[in-house]
PDB file of N, CA, C and O in Angstrom:
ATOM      1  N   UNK A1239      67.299  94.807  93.822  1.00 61.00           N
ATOM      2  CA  UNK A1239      67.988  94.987  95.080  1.00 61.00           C
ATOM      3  C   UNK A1239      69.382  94.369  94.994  1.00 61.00           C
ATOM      4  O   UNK A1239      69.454  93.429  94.202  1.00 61.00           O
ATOM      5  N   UNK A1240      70.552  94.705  95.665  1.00 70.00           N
ATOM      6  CA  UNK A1240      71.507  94.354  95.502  1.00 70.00           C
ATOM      7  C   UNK A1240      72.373  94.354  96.813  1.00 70.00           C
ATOM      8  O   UNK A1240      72.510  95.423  97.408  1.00 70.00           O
ATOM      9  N   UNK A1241      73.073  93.001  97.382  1.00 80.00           N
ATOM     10  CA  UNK A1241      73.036  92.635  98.256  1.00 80.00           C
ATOM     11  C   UNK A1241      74.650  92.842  98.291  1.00 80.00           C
ATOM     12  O   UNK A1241      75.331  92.608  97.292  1.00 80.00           O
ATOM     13  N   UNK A1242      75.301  93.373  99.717  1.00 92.00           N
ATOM     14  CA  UNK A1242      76.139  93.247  99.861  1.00 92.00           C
ATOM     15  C   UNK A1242      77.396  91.687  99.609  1.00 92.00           C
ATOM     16  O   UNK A1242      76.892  90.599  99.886  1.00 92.00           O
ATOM     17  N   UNK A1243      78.404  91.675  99.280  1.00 95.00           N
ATOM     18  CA  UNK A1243      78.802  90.586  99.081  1.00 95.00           C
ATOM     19  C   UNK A1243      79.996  90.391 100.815  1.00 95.00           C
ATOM     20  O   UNK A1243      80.367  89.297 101.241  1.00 95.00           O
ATOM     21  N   UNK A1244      80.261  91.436 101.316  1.00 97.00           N
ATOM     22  CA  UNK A1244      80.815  91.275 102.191  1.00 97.00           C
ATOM     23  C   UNK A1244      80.156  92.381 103.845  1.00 97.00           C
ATOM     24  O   UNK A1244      79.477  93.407 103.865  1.00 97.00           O
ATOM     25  N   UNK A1245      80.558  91.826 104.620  1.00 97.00           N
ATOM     26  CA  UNK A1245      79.910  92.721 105.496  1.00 97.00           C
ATOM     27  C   UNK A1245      81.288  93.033 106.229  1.00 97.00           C
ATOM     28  O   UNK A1245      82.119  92.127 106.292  1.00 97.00           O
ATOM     29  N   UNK A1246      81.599  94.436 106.857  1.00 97.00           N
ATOM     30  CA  UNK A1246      82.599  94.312 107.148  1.00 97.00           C
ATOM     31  C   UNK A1246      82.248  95.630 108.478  1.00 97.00           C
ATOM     32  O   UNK A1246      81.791  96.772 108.452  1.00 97.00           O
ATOM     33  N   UNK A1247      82.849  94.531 109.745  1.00 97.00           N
ATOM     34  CA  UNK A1247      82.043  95.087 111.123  1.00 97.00           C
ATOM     35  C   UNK A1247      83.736  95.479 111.666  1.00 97.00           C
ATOM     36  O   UNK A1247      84.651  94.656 111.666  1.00 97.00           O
ATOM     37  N   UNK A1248      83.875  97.154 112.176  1.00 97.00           N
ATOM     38  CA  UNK A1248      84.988  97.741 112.444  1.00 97.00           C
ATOM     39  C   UNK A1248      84.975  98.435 114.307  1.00 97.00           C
ATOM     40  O   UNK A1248      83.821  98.689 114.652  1.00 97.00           O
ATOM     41  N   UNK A1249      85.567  98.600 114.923  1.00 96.00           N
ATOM     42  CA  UNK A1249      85.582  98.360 116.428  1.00 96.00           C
ATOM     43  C   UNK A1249      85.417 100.180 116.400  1.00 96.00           C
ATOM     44  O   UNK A1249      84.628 100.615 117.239  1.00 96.00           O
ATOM     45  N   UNK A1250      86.150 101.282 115.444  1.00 96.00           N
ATOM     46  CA  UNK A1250      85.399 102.581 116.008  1.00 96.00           C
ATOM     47  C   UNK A1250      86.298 103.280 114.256  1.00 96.00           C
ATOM     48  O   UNK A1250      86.832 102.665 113.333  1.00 96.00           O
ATOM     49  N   UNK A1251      86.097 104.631 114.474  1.00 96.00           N
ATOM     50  CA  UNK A1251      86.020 105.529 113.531  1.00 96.00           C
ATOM     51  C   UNK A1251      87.123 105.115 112.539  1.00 96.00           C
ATOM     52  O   UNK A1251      86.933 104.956 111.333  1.00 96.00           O
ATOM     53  N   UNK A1252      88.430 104.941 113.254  1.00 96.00           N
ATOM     54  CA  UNK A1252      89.708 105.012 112.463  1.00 96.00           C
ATOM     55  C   UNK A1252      89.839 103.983 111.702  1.00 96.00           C
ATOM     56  O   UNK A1252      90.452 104.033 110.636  1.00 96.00           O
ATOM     57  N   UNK A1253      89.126 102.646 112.286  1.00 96.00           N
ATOM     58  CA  UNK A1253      89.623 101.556 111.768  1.00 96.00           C
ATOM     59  C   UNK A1253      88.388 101.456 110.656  1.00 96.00           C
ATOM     60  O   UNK A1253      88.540 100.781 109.638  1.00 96.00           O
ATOM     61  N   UNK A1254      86.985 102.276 110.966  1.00 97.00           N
ATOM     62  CA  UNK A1254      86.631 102.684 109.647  1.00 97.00           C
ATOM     63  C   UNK A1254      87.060 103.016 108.303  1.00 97.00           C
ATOM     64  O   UNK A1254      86.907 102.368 107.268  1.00 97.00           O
ATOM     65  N   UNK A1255      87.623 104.138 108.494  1.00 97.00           N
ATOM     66  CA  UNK A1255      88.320 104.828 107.403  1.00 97.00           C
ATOM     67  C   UNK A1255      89.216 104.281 106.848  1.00 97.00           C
ATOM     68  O   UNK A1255      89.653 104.868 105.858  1.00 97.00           O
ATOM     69  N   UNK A1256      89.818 103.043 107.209  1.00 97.00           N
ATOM     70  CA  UNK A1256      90.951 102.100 106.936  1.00 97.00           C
ATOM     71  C   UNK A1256      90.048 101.230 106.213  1.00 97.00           C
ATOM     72  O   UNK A1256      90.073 101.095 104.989  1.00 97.00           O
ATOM     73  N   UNK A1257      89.330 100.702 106.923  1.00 97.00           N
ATOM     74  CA  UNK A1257      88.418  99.396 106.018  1.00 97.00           C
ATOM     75  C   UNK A1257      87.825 100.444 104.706  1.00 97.00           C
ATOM     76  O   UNK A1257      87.613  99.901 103.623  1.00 97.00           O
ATOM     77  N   UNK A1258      87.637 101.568 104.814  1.00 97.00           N
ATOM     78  CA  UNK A1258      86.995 101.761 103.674  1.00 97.00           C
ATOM     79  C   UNK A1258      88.098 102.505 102.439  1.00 97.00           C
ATOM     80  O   UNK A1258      87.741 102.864 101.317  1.00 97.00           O
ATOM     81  N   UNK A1259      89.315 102.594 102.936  1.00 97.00           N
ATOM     82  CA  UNK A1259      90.616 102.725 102.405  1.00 97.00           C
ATOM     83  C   UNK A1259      90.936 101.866 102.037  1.00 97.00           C
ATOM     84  O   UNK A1259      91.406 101.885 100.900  1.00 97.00           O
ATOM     85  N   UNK A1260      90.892 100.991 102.549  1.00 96.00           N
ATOM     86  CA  UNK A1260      91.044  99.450 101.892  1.00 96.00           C
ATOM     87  C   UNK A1260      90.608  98.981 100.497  1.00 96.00           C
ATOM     88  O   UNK A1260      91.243  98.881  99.447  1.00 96.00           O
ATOM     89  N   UNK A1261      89.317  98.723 100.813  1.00 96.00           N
ATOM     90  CA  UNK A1261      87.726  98.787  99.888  1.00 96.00           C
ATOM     91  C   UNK A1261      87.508 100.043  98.630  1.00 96.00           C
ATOM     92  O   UNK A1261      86.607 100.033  97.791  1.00 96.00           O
ATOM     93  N   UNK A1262      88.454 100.961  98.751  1.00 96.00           N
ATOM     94  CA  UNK A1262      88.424 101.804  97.745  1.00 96.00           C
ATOM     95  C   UNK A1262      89.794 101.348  96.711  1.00 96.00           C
ATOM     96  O   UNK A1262      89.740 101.007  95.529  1.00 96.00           O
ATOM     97  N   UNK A1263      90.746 101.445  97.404  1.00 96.00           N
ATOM     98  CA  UNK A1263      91.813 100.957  96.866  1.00 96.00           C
ATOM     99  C   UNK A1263      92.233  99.758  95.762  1.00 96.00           C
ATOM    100  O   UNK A1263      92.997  99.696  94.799  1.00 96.00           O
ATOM    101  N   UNK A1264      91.232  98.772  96.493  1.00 95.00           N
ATOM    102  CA  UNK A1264      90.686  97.571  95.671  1.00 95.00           C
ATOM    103  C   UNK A1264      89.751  97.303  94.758  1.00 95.00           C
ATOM    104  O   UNK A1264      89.563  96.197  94.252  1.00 95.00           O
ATOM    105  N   UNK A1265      89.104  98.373  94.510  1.00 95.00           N
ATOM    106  CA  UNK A1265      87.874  98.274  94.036  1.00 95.00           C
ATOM    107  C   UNK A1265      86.783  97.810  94.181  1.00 95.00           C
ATOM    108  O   UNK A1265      85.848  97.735  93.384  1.00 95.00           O
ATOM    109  N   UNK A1266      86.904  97.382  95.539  1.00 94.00           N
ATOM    110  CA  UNK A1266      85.725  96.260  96.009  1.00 94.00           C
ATOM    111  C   UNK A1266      84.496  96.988  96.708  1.00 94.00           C
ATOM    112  O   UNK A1266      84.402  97.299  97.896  1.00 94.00           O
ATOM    113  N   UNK A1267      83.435  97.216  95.524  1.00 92.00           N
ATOM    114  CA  UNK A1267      82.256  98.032  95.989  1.00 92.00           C
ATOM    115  C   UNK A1267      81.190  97.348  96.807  1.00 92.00           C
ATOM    116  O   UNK A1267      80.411  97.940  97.555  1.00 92.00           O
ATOM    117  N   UNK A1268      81.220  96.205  96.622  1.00 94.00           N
ATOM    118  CA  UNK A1268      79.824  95.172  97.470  1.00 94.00           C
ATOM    119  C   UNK A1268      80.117  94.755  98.804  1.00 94.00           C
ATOM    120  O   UNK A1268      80.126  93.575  99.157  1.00 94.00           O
ATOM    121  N   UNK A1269      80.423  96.008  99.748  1.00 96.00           N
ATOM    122  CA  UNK A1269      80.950  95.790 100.786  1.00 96.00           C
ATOM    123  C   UNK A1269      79.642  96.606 101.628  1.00 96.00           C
ATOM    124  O   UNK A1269      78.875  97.375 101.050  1.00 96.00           O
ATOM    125  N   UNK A1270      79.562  96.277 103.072  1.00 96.00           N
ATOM    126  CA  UNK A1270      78.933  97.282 104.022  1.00 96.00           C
ATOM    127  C   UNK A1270      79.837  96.841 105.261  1.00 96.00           C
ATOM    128  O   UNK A1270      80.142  95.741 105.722  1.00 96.00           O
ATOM    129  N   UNK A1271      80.121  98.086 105.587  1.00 97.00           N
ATOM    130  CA  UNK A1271      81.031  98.540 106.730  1.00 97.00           C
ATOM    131  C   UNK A1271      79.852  98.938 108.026  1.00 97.00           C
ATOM    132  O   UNK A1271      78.960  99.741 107.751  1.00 97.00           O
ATOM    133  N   UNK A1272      79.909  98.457 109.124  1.00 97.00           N
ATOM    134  CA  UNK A1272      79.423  98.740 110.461  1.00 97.00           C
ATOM    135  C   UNK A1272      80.317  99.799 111.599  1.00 97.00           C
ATOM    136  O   UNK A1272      81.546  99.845 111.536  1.00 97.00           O
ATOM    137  N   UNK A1273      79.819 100.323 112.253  1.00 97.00           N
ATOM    138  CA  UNK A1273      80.508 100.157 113.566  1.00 97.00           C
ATOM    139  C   UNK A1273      79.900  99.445 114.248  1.00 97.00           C
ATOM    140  O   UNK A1273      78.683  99.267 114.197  1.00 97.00           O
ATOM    141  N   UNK A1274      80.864  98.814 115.163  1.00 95.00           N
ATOM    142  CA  UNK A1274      80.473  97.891 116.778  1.00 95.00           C
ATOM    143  C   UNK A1274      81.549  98.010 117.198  1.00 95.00           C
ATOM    144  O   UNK A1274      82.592  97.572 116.713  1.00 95.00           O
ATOM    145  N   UNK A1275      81.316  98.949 118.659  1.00 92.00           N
ATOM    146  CA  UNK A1275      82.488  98.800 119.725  1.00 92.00           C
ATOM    147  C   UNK A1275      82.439  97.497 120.406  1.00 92.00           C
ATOM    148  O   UNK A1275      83.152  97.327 121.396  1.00 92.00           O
ATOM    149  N   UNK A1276      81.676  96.566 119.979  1.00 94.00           N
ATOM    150  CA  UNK A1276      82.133  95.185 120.589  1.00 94.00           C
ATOM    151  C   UNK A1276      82.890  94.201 120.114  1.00 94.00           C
ATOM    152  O   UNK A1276      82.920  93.057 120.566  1.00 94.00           O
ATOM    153  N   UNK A1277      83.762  94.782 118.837  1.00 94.00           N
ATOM    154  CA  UNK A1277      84.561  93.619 118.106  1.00 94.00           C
ATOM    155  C   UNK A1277      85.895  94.701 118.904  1.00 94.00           C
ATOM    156  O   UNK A1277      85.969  95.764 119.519  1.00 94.00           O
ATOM    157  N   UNK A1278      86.917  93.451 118.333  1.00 92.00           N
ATOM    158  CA  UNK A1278      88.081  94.003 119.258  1.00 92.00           C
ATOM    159  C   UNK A1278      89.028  94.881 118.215  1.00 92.00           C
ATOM    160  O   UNK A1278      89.974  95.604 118.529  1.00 92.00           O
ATOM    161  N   UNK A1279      88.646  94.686 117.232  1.00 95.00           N
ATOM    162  CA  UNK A1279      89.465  95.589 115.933  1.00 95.00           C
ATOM    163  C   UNK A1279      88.211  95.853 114.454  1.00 95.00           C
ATOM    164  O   UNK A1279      87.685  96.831 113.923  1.00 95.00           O
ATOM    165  N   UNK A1280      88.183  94.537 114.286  1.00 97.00           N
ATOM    166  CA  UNK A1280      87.426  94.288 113.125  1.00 97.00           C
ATOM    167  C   UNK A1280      87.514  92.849 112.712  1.00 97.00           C
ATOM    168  O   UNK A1280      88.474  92.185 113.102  1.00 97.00           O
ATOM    169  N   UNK A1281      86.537  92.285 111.912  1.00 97.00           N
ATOM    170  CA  UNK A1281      86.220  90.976 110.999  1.00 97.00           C
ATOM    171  C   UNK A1281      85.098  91.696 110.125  1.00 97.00           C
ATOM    172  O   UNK A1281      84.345  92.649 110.327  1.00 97.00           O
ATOM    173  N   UNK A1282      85.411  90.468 108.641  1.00 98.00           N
ATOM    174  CA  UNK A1282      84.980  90.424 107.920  1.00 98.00           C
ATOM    175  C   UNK A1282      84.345  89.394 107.451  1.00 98.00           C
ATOM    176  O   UNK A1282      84.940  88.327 107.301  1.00 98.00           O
ATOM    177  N   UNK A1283      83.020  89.539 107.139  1.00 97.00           N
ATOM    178  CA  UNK A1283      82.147  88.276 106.895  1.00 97.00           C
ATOM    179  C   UNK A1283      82.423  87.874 105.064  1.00 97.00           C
ATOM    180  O   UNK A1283      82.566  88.901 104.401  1.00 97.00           O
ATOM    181  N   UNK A1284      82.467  87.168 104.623  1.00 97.00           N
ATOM    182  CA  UNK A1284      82.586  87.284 102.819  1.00 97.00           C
ATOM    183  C   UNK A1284      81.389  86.010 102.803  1.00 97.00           C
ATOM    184  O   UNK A1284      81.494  84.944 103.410  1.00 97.00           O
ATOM    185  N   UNK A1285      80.357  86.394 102.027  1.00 96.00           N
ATOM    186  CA  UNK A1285      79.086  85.489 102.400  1.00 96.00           C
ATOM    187  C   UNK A1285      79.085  84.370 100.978  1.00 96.00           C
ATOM    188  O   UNK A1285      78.469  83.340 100.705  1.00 96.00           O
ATOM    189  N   UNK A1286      80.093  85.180 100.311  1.00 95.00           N
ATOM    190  CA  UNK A1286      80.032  83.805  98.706  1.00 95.00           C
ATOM    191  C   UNK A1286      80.614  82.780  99.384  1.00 95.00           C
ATOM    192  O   UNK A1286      79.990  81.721  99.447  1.00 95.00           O
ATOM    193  N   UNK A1287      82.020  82.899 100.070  1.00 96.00           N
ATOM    194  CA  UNK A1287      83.064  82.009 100.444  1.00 96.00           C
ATOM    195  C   UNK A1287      82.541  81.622 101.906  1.00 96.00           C
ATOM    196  O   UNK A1287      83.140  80.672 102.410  1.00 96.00           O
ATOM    197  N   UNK A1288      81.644  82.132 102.579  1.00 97.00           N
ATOM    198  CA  UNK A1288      81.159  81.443 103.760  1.00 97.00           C
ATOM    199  C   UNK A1288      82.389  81.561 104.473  1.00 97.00           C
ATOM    200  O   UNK A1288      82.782  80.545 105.045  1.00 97.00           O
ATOM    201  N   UNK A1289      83.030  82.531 104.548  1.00 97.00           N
ATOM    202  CA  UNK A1289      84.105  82.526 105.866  1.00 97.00           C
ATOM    203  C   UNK A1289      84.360  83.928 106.345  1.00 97.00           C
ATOM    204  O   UNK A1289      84.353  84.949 105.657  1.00 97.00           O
ATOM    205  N   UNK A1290      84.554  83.833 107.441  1.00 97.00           N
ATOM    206  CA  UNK A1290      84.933  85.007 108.197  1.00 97.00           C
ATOM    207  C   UNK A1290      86.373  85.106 108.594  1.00 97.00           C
ATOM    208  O   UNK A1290      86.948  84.028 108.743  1.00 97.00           O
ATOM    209  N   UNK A1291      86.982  86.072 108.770  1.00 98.00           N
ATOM    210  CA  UNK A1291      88.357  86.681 108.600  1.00 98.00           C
ATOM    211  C   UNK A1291      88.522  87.651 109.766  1.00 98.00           C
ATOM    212  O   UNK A1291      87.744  88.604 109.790  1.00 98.00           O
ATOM    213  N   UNK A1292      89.178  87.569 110.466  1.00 97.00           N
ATOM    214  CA  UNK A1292      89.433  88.634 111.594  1.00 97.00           C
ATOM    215  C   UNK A1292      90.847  89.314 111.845  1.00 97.00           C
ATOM    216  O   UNK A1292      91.817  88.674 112.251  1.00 97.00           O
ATOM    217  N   UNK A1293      90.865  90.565 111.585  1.00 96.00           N
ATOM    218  CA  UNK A1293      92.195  91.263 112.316  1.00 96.00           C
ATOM    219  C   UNK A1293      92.282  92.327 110.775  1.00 96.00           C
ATOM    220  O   UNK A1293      92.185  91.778 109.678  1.00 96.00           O
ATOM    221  N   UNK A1294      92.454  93.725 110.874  1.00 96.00           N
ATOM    222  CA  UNK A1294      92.557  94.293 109.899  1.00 96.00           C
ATOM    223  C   UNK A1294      93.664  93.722 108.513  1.00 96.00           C
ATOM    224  O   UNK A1294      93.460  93.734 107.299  1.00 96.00           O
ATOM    225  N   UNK A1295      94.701  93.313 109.207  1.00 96.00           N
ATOM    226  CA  UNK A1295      95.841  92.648 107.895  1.00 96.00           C
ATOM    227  C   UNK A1295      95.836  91.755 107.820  1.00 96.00           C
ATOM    228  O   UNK A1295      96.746  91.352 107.096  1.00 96.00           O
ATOM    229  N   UNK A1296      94.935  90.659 108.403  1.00 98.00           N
ATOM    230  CA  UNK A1296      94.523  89.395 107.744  1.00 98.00           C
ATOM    231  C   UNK A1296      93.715  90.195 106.929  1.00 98.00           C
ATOM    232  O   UNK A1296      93.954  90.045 105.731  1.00 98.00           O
ATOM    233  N   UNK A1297      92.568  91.239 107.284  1.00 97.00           N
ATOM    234  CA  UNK A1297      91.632  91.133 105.719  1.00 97.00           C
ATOM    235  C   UNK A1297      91.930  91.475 104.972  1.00 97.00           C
ATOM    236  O   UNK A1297      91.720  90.840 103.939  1.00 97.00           O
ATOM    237  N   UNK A1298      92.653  92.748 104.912  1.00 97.00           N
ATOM    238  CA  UNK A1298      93.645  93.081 104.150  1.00 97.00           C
ATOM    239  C   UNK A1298      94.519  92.438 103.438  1.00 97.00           C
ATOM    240  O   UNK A1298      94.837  93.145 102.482  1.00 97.00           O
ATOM    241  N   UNK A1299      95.197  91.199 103.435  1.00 97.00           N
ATOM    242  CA  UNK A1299      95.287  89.911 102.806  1.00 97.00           C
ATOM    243  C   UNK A1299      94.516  89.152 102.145  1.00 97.00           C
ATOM    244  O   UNK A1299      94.721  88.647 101.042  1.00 97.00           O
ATOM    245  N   UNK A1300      93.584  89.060 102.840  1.00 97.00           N
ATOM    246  CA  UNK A1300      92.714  88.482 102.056  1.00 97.00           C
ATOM    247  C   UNK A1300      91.423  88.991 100.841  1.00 97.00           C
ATOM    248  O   UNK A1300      90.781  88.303 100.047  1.00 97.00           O
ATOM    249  N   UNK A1301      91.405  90.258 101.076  1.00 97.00           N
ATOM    250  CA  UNK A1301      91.121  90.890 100.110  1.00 97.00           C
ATOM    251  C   UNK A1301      91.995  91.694  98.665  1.00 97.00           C
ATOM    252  O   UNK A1301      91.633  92.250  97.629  1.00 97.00           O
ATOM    253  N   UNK A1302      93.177  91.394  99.258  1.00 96.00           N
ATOM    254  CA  UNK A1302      94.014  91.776  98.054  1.00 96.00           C
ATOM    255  C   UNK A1302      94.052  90.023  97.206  1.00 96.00           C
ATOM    256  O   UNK A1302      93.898  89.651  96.042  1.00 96.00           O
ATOM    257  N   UNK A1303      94.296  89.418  98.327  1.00 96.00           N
ATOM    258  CA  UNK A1303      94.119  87.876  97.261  1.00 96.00           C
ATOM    259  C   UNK A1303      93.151  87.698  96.368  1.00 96.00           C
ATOM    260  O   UNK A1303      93.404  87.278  95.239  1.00 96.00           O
ATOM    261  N   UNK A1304      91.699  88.055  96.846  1.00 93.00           N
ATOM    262  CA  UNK A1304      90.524  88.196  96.067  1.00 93.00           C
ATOM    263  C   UNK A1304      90.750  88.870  94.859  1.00 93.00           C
ATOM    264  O   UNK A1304      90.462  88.258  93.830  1.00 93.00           O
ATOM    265  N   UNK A1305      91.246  90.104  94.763  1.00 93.00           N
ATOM    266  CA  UNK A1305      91.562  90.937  93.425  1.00 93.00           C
ATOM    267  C   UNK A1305      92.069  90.033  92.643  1.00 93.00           C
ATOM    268  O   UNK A1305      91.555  89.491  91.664  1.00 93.00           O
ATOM    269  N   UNK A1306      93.518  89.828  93.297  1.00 91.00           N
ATOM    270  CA  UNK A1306      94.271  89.070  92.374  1.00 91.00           C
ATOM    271  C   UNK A1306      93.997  88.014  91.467  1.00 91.00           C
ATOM    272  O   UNK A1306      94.525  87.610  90.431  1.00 91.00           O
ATOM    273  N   UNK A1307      93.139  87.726  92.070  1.00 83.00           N
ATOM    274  CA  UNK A1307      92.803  86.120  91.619  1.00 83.00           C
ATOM    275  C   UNK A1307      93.487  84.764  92.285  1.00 83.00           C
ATOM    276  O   UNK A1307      93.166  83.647  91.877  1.00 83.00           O
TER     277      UNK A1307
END
C-alpha cells in the first residue's frame, strides 16, 4: 500500500486543475487532491514535515522549494 505523502484539499474545480498543474509540473506524484467547498482557496497538509501550508502560491512555493532541495 502506498500512502500519500501530501494531501492537498482545494475550495472547487479550477483551483483543482491548478493544484494538479502544479503537482504535474513538479513531479510530485504522492499527492491526493480533495475537493471541499469549505476551505477558502486551498491548503496543503505535507505529513513527513508535519506542516500545513495555506494559499495556492504559498504552496506553490513551497513545493517548488521541495524539488529544489
Amino acid at each position: 500500500m502506498r500512502l500519500p505523502r501530501f494531501l492537498f484539499r482545494v475550495h472547487d474545480e479550477d483551483v483543482e486543475e491548478e493544484a494538479r498543474l502544479i503537482c504535474r509540473v513538479l513531479g510530485i506524484e504522492d499527492v491526493e487532491i480533495r475537493l471541499d467547498d469549505t476551505v477558502a482557496e486551498a491548503w496543503l497538509e505535507d505529513y513527513e514535515a508535519n506542516r500545513t501550508i495555506y494559499g495556492l502560491e504559498k504552496i506553490r512555493q513551497y513545493l517548488e522549494g521541495l524539488v529544489r532541495g
